[in-house]
CSV table of C-alpha atoms in Angstrom, one decimal:
chain,number,residue,atom,x,y,z
A,229,MET,CA,-19.6,5.8,-19.7
A,230,LEU,CA,-19.2,8.0,-16.7
A,231,GLY,CA,-20.7,11.4,-17.3
A,232,LYS,CA,-19.7,13.5,-14.3
A,233,ASP,CA,-16.5,14.6,-12.6
A,234,ILE,CA,-15.6,12.4,-9.6
A,235,GLY,CA,-13.3,12.9,-6.7
A,236,ILE,CA,-12.2,9.7,-4.9
A,237,ASP,CA,-10.5,9.4,-1.5
A,238,LEU,CA,-9.2,5.9,-2.0
A,239,GLY,CA,-8.3,5.2,1.6
A,240,THR,CA,-7.0,2.1,3.3
A,241,ALA,CA,-9.9,2.1,5.7
A,242,ASN,CA,-12.6,3.9,3.8
A,243,VAL,CA,-13.5,5.0,0.3
A,244,LEU,CA,-15.2,8.3,-0.1
A,245,ILE,CA,-16.6,9.6,-3.3
A,246,HIS,CA,-17.5,13.2,-4.3
A,247,VAL,CA,-19.6,13.8,-7.4
A,248,LYS,CA,-19.5,17.3,-8.9
A,249,GLY,CA,-22.8,19.0,-8.3
A,250,ARG,CA,-23.9,16.5,-5.7
A,251,GLY,CA,-21.2,16.6,-3.0
A,252,VAL,CA,-20.1,13.6,-1.0
A,253,VAL,CA,-22.3,10.7,-2.1
A,254,LEU,CA,-20.5,7.7,-0.6
A,255,ASN,CA,-18.5,6.8,2.5
A,256,GLU,CA,-18.0,3.0,3.0
A,257,PRO,CA,-15.2,0.7,4.4
A,258,SER,CA,-12.6,-0.5,1.9
A,259,VAL,CA,-13.5,-4.1,2.4
A,260,VAL,CA,-14.5,-6.8,0.0
A,261,ALA,CA,-15.9,-10.3,0.8
A,262,ILE,CA,-14.7,-13.0,-1.6
A,263,ASP,CA,-15.7,-16.6,-2.0
A,264,GLN,CA,-12.3,-18.4,-2.3
A,265,GLN,CA,-13.7,-21.4,-4.1
A,266,THR,CA,-15.4,-19.4,-6.9
A,267,ASN,CA,-13.5,-16.1,-6.7
A,268,GLN,CA,-16.8,-14.4,-6.6
A,269,VAL,CA,-17.4,-11.1,-4.9
A,270,LEU,CA,-20.1,-11.6,-2.3
A,271,ALA,CA,-20.2,-8.2,-0.6
A,272,VAL,CA,-18.5,-4.8,-0.7
A,273,GLY,CA,-18.2,-1.9,1.7
A,274,ASN,CA,-20.6,-1.9,4.7
A,275,ASP,CA,-22.0,-5.3,4.0
A,276,ALA,CA,-18.4,-6.8,3.8
A,277,TYR,CA,-17.2,-5.0,6.9
A,278,ARG,CA,-19.9,-6.7,9.0
A,279,MET,CA,-18.3,-10.0,7.9
A,280,VAL,CA,-14.8,-9.1,9.1
A,281,GLY,CA,-13.7,-11.9,11.5
A,282,ARG,CA,-17.0,-13.7,11.2
A,283,THR,CA,-16.8,-15.6,8.0
A,284,PRO,CA,-16.6,-19.4,7.3
A,285,GLY,CA,-13.4,-20.9,5.8
A,286,ASN,CA,-14.4,-20.4,2.2
A,287,ILE,CA,-15.3,-16.7,2.5
A,288,THR,CA,-12.6,-14.1,3.2
A,289,ALA,CA,-13.3,-10.4,4.0
A,290,ILE,CA,-10.2,-8.6,2.8
A,291,ARG,CA,-8.9,-5.0,2.4
A,292,PRO,CA,-7.5,-4.7,-1.1
A,293,LEU,CA,-5.6,-1.6,-0.1
A,294,LYS,CA,-2.7,-1.6,2.3
A,295,ASP,CA,-0.6,1.3,3.6
A,296,GLY,CA,-2.4,3.7,1.2
A,297,VAL,CA,-1.6,1.7,-2.0
A,298,ILE,CA,-3.2,-1.2,-3.9
A,299,ALA,CA,-2.3,-4.6,-2.5
A,300,ASP,CA,-4.7,-6.5,-4.7
A,301,PHE,CA,-5.3,-4.9,-8.2
A,302,ASP,CA,-8.2,-7.0,-9.3
A,303,ILE,CA,-10.2,-6.7,-6.1
A,304,THR,CA,-9.6,-3.0,-6.0
A,305,GLU,CA,-11.0,-2.7,-9.5
A,306,LYS,CA,-14.1,-4.7,-8.6
A,307,MET,CA,-14.6,-2.6,-5.4
A,308,LEU,CA,-14.3,0.7,-7.4
A,309,LYS,CA,-16.8,-0.6,-10.0
A,310,HIS,CA,-19.3,-1.5,-7.3
A,311,PHE,CA,-19.0,1.9,-5.6
A,312,LEU,CA,-19.3,3.9,-8.8
A,313,ALA,CA,-22.3,1.8,-9.9
A,314,LYS,CA,-23.9,2.4,-6.4
A,315,VAL,CA,-23.6,6.2,-6.6
A,316,ASP,CA,-25.1,6.1,-10.2
A,317,VAL,CA,-22.8,8.5,-12.1
A,318,LYS,CA,-23.6,7.3,-15.6
A,319,GLY,CA,-24.3,9.8,-18.3
A,320,LEU,CA,-24.1,10.2,-22.1
A,321,PHE,CA,-22.2,13.4,-22.7
A,322,GLY,CA,-18.8,14.9,-22.0
A,323,ARG,CA,-15.4,13.4,-21.1
A,324,PRO,CA,-15.5,12.6,-17.4
A,325,ARG,CA,-12.6,13.3,-15.1
A,326,ILE,CA,-11.6,11.3,-12.0
A,327,LEU,CA,-9.4,12.8,-9.3
A,328,ILE,CA,-7.8,10.3,-7.0
A,329,CYS,CA,-5.7,11.1,-3.9
A,330,THR,CA,-2.6,9.2,-3.0
A,331,PRO,CA,0.1,9.3,-0.2
A,332,THR,CA,3.1,11.6,-0.8
A,333,ASN,CA,5.8,9.0,-1.1
A,334,ILE,CA,4.3,6.3,-3.3
A,335,THR,CA,6.4,5.1,-6.2
A,336,SER,CA,5.6,5.6,-9.9
A,337,VAL,CA,4.7,1.9,-10.2
A,338,GLU,CA,2.1,2.3,-7.4
A,339,GLN,CA,0.8,5.5,-9.0
A,340,LYS,CA,0.4,3.6,-12.3
A,341,ALA,CA,-1.5,0.8,-10.6
A,342,ILE,CA,-4.0,3.2,-9.1
A,343,ARG,CA,-4.4,5.0,-12.4
A,344,GLU,CA,-4.9,1.8,-14.4
A,345,ALA,CA,-7.5,0.6,-11.8
A,346,ALA,CA,-9.5,3.9,-12.3
A,347,GLU,CA,-9.2,3.7,-16.0
A,348,ARG,CA,-10.4,0.1,-16.2
A,349,THR,CA,-13.3,1.0,-13.9
A,350,GLY,CA,-14.5,4.0,-15.9
A,351,GLY,CA,-13.4,3.0,-19.3
A,352,ARG,CA,-10.5,4.4,-21.5
A,353,ARG,CA,-12.6,7.5,-22.2
A,354,VAL,CA,-11.9,8.9,-18.8
A,355,ASP,CA,-9.2,11.4,-17.7
A,356,VAL,CA,-7.5,10.3,-14.4
A,357,TYR,CA,-5.7,12.9,-12.3
A,358,MET,CA,-3.8,12.2,-9.1
A,359,GLU,CA,-2.9,14.5,-6.2
A,360,GLU,CA,-1.1,14.1,-2.9
A,361,GLU,CA,-3.5,13.6,0.0
A,362,PRO,CA,-2.1,16.3,2.4
A,363,LYS,CA,-2.5,19.0,-0.3
A,364,VAL,CA,-6.1,18.0,-1.0
A,365,ALA,CA,-6.8,17.6,2.7
A,366,ALA,CA,-5.5,21.2,3.3
A,367,ILE,CA,-7.9,22.5,0.6
A,368,GLY,CA,-10.8,20.5,2.1
A,369,ALA,CA,-9.9,22.0,5.5
A,370,GLY,CA,-10.3,25.5,4.1
A,371,LEU,CA,-6.6,26.5,3.9
A,372,GLU,CA,-5.5,29.0,1.3
A,373,ILE,CA,-2.6,26.9,0.0
A,374,PHE,CA,-2.1,28.9,-3.3
A,375,GLU,CA,-0.9,31.9,-1.3
A,376,PRO,CA,2.9,32.5,-0.7
A,377,SER,CA,2.5,31.4,2.9
A,378,GLY,CA,3.3,28.3,4.8
A,379,ASN,CA,0.6,25.8,5.9
A,380,MET,CA,1.2,22.6,7.7
A,381,VAL,CA,-1.1,19.6,7.6
A,382,VAL,CA,-0.9,16.3,9.4
A,383,ASP,CA,-3.3,13.8,7.7
A,384,ILE,CA,-3.7,10.6,9.8
A,385,GLY,CA,-5.7,8.1,7.8
A,386,GLY,CA,-6.1,4.3,8.0
A,387,GLY,CA,-3.0,3.1,6.3
A,388,THR,CA,-0.6,6.2,6.2
A,389,CYS,CA,0.1,9.4,8.1
A,390,ASP,CA,1.0,12.2,5.6
A,391,ILE,CA,2.7,15.3,7.0
A,392,ALA,CA,3.4,18.2,4.7
A,393,VAL,CA,4.2,21.9,4.6
A,394,ILE,CA,2.5,23.6,1.6
A,395,SER,CA,3.0,27.0,0.0
A,396,MET,CA,2.1,28.4,-3.4
A,397,GLY,CA,-0.1,25.4,-4.2
A,398,ASP,CA,2.6,22.8,-3.8
A,399,ILE,CA,4.4,20.7,-1.2
A,400,VAL,CA,7.6,22.2,0.1
A,401,THR,CA,8.6,19.5,2.6
A,402,SER,CA,6.8,16.3,3.5
A,403,THR,CA,7.0,12.8,4.8
A,404,SER,CA,4.7,9.8,4.8
A,405,LEU,CA,4.8,6.9,7.3
A,406,LYS,CA,2.9,3.7,7.5
A,407,VAL,CA,1.7,4.4,11.0
A,408,ALA,CA,-1.9,5.3,11.2
A,409,GLY,CA,-5.3,4.0,12.2
A,410,ASP,CA,-4.7,0.3,11.3
A,411,HIS,CA,-1.3,0.4,13.1
A,412,PHE,CA,-3.1,1.7,16.2
A,413,ASP,CA,-5.6,-1.2,16.1
A,414,THR,CA,-2.7,-3.7,15.8
A,415,ALA,CA,-1.0,-2.1,18.8
A,416,ILE,CA,-4.1,-2.5,20.9
A,417,MET,CA,-4.5,-6.1,19.8
A,418,ARG,CA,-0.9,-6.8,20.7
A,419,TYR,CA,-1.2,-5.1,24.1
A,420,VAL,CA,-4.4,-7.1,25.1
A,421,ARG,CA,-2.7,-10.4,23.9
A,422,GLN,CA,0.5,-9.7,25.9
A,423,HIS,CA,-1.1,-8.4,29.1
A,424,TYR,CA,-4.4,-10.4,29.3
A,425,ASN,CA,-3.6,-13.5,27.2
A,426,LEU,CA,-6.7,-12.6,25.2
A,427,LEU,CA,-7.1,-12.7,21.5
A,428,ILE,CA,-9.4,-10.0,20.0
A,429,GLY,CA,-10.2,-9.1,16.5
A,430,GLU,CA,-9.7,-5.9,14.4
A,431,ARG,CA,-13.2,-4.7,15.0
A,432,THR,CA,-12.9,-5.0,18.8
A,433,ALA,CA,-9.6,-3.2,18.7
A,434,GLU,CA,-11.1,-0.4,16.6
A,435,ASP,CA,-14.0,-0.1,19.0
A,436,ILE,CA,-11.6,0.2,21.9
A,437,LYS,CA,-9.7,3.0,20.1
A,438,MET,CA,-12.8,5.0,19.2
A,439,ARG,CA,-14.6,4.6,22.5
A,440,ILE,CA,-12.0,4.9,25.2
A,441,GLY,CA,-8.7,5.6,23.3
A,442,THR,CA,-6.4,8.4,24.3
A,443,VAL,CA,-2.8,9.4,23.5
A,444,TYR,CA,-2.0,12.3,25.9
A,445,LYS,CA,-0.8,11.5,29.4
A,446,LYS,CA,-1.5,15.0,30.8
A,447,ALA,CA,-5.2,14.8,29.9
A,448,LEU,CA,-6.0,11.1,30.3
A,449,ARG,CA,-9.6,9.9,30.0
A,450,LYS,CA,-10.8,7.8,32.9
A,451,ASP,CA,-13.0,5.5,30.9
A,452,GLU,CA,-13.3,1.7,31.0
A,453,LEU,CA,-14.7,-0.8,28.5
A,454,ALA,CA,-15.6,-4.4,28.8
A,455,ILE,CA,-14.3,-6.4,25.9
A,456,ARG,CA,-14.7,-10.1,24.9
A,457,GLY,CA,-12.3,-12.4,23.2
A,458,ARG,CA,-10.8,-15.9,23.3
A,459,ASP,CA,-8.5,-16.8,26.2
A,460,MET,CA,-5.2,-18.1,24.9
A,461,VAL,CA,-4.7,-20.5,27.7
A,462,SER,CA,-8.1,-22.2,28.1
A,463,GLY,CA,-9.3,-21.5,24.5
A,464,LEU,CA,-12.7,-20.4,26.0
A,465,PRO,CA,-14.5,-17.0,25.5
A,466,GLN,CA,-13.6,-14.5,28.2
A,467,THR,CA,-14.6,-10.9,29.2
A,468,ILE,CA,-12.1,-8.4,30.6
A,469,THR,CA,-12.2,-4.7,31.4
A,470,ILE,CA,-9.6,-2.4,29.8
A,471,ARG,CA,-8.9,1.2,30.9
A,472,SER,CA,-8.1,4.3,28.8
A,473,GLU,CA,-4.7,4.5,30.6
A,474,GLU,CA,-3.8,1.1,29.2
A,475,VAL,CA,-4.8,2.2,25.7
A,476,GLN,CA,-2.6,5.2,26.0
A,477,HIS,CA,0.3,3.0,26.9
A,478,ALA,CA,-0.5,0.6,24.0
A,479,LEU,CA,-0.5,3.5,21.5
A,480,ASP,CA,2.4,5.5,22.8
A,481,GLU,CA,5.1,4.0,20.6
A,482,SER,CA,3.1,4.5,17.4
A,483,VAL,CA,2.1,8.0,18.3
A,484,GLN,CA,5.6,9.0,19.2
A,485,SER,CA,6.7,8.0,15.7
A,486,ILE,CA,4.2,10.5,14.2
A,487,VAL,CA,5.5,13.2,16.6
A,488,ALA,CA,9.1,12.5,15.4
A,489,ALA,CA,8.0,12.6,11.8
A,490,ALA,CA,6.3,16.0,12.3
A,491,LYS,CA,9.4,17.4,14.0
A,492,SER,CA,11.5,16.1,11.0
A,493,VAL,CA,9.3,17.9,8.5
A,494,LEU,CA,9.5,21.2,10.6
A,495,GLU,CA,13.3,20.9,10.8
A,496,ARG,CA,13.5,20.8,7.0
A,497,THR,CA,11.1,23.7,6.5
A,498,PRO,CA,12.5,27.1,5.3
A,499,PRO,CA,12.5,29.6,8.2
A,500,GLU,CA,10.0,32.0,6.6
A,501,LEU,CA,7.5,29.3,6.2
A,502,ALA,CA,8.2,28.0,9.7
A,503,ALA,CA,7.4,31.5,11.0
A,504,ASP,CA,4.0,31.3,9.1
A,505,ILE,CA,3.2,28.0,10.7
A,506,ILE,CA,3.9,29.4,14.2
A,507,ASP,CA,1.3,32.0,13.5
A,508,LYS,CA,-1.3,29.8,11.8
A,509,GLY,CA,-0.7,26.5,13.6
A,510,VAL,CA,-0.9,22.9,12.3
A,511,ILE,CA,-4.1,21.5,10.9
A,512,LEU,CA,-5.0,17.9,11.8
A,513,THR,CA,-7.1,15.9,9.3
A,514,GLY,CA,-8.1,12.3,8.7
A,515,GLY,CA,-9.8,9.9,11.1
A,516,GLY,CA,-6.8,9.7,13.4
A,517,ALA,CA,-7.4,13.4,14.2
A,518,LEU,CA,-10.4,12.3,16.2
A,519,LEU,CA,-8.3,10.2,18.6
A,520,HIS,CA,-8.6,11.8,22.0
A,521,GLY,CA,-5.6,14.0,22.9
A,522,MET,CA,-3.9,13.9,19.5
A,523,ASP,CA,-4.1,17.6,19.0
A,524,GLN,CA,-2.9,18.4,22.6
A,525,LEU,CA,0.0,15.9,22.3
A,526,LEU,CA,1.3,17.4,19.0
A,527,ALA,CA,0.9,21.0,20.3
A,528,ASP,CA,2.8,20.1,23.5
A,529,GLU,CA,5.6,18.3,21.5
A,530,LEU,CA,5.9,20.8,18.6
A,531,HIS,CA,5.4,24.0,20.7
A,532,ILE,CA,3.0,25.4,18.2
A,533,PRO,CA,-0.8,25.5,18.0
A,534,VAL,CA,-2.6,22.4,16.6
A,535,MET,CA,-6.2,22.4,15.5
A,536,VAL,CA,-8.5,19.7,14.4
A,537,ALA,CA,-10.2,20.5,11.1
A,538,ASP,CA,-14.0,20.5,10.8
A,539,GLU,CA,-15.2,17.0,9.8
A,540,PRO,CA,-11.5,15.7,9.5
A,541,MET,CA,-12.5,12.4,7.9
A,542,TYR,CA,-14.1,14.3,5.0
A,543,CYS,CA,-11.3,16.9,4.4
A,544,VAL,CA,-9.7,14.9,1.5
A,545,VAL,CA,-12.9,14.1,-0.3
A,546,LYS,CA,-14.2,17.7,0.1
A,547,GLY,CA,-10.9,18.9,-1.2
A,548,THR,CA,-11.3,16.8,-4.4
A,549,GLY,CA,-14.6,18.6,-5.0
A,550,VAL,CA,-12.8,22.0,-4.8
A,551,MET,CA,-10.0,20.8,-7.0
A,552,LEU,CA,-12.4,19.5,-9.7
A,553,ASP,CA,-13.9,23.0,-9.8
A,554,ASN,CA,-10.5,24.4,-10.4
A,555,LEU,CA,-8.8,21.6,-12.2
A,556,ASP,CA,-7.2,23.9,-14.8
A,557,LYS,CA,-4.8,25.2,-12.2
A,558,VAL,CA,-3.3,21.7,-11.7
A,559,GLN,CA,-4.0,20.2,-15.1
A,560,ASN,CA,-0.7,21.0,-16.8
A,561,LYS,CA,1.3,19.5,-14.0
A,562,ASN,CA,-0.8,16.3,-14.1
A,563,VAL,CA,-0.3,16.0,-17.9
A,564,LEU,CA,3.5,16.0,-17.2
A,565,LYS,CA,2.9,13.3,-14.5
A,566,ARG,CA,1.0,11.1,-16.9
A,567,LEU,CA,3.7,11.4,-19.5
A,568,GLN,CA,6.3,10.4,-17.0
A,569,LEU,CA,4.3,7.3,-15.9
A,570,LYS,CA,3.8,6.0,-19.4
């Protein structure tokens, strides 16, 4: 039986776990390697991520979460069990509580799937709570969301981008779109295929994004990166050099959809809260916040200050730690949610 309160950022790209009293104890990729013949789990997390694109035919490295929700229930359950065993949270006393963060627009069926996966992982004697990611990210970024004042958060994760205006501890207006880190990687792979006739894998695309990626034309990086892949014409390995300017072009359509979504949320925000946001600015969280020029682009398009949170990738999981310490404030609302889902 689990013996400590746990906060889980169940992300499409990474799983982060916070244990009460110990802080953030795990940050590993949401990847599981499966032997297709025996259906046996061979590796989870970092070990499985190293296998992506490099496995023989009978072994598949898969991501059991897609667009912020569970795509493969059984594999997600096995992955969670592995991670919880790894951080060693077993105890003998007390009724443990697990707080899991989800995108803002998931359906009740998707919520129920996440809840059941957590319950089966920790046993029926575990209380499972769920909160929207942008709210928890705002708390992790240090915002006072329980005050009667507007706060705007743009949380760009691996599978979803969640944008929300928060006041009095709840979301006033929000949207969630399935354009985020994974979508950026796919856009880079598509660009390289179309312009260079070169096939590259997910890991190479992610490396390009992180090392020379940029999204803001007015402050372009001048970096270059040599990448390797398979030539689509000859079928042979080939090396090319790609520039930051090209990455900006590849990502432009995806990034503009995030800008449009942020504008849509602001257009639906009550005027008093909009005035607060002009004073306070927008907080960027999630791994996508680290993409070069993202804050400058949003500030230029929205005409309000945009700031990147400290340790943006850890905002959600740090927020779960704060919420676990103050769970009574949200407990009644979550009881109602649980009753509605049953």
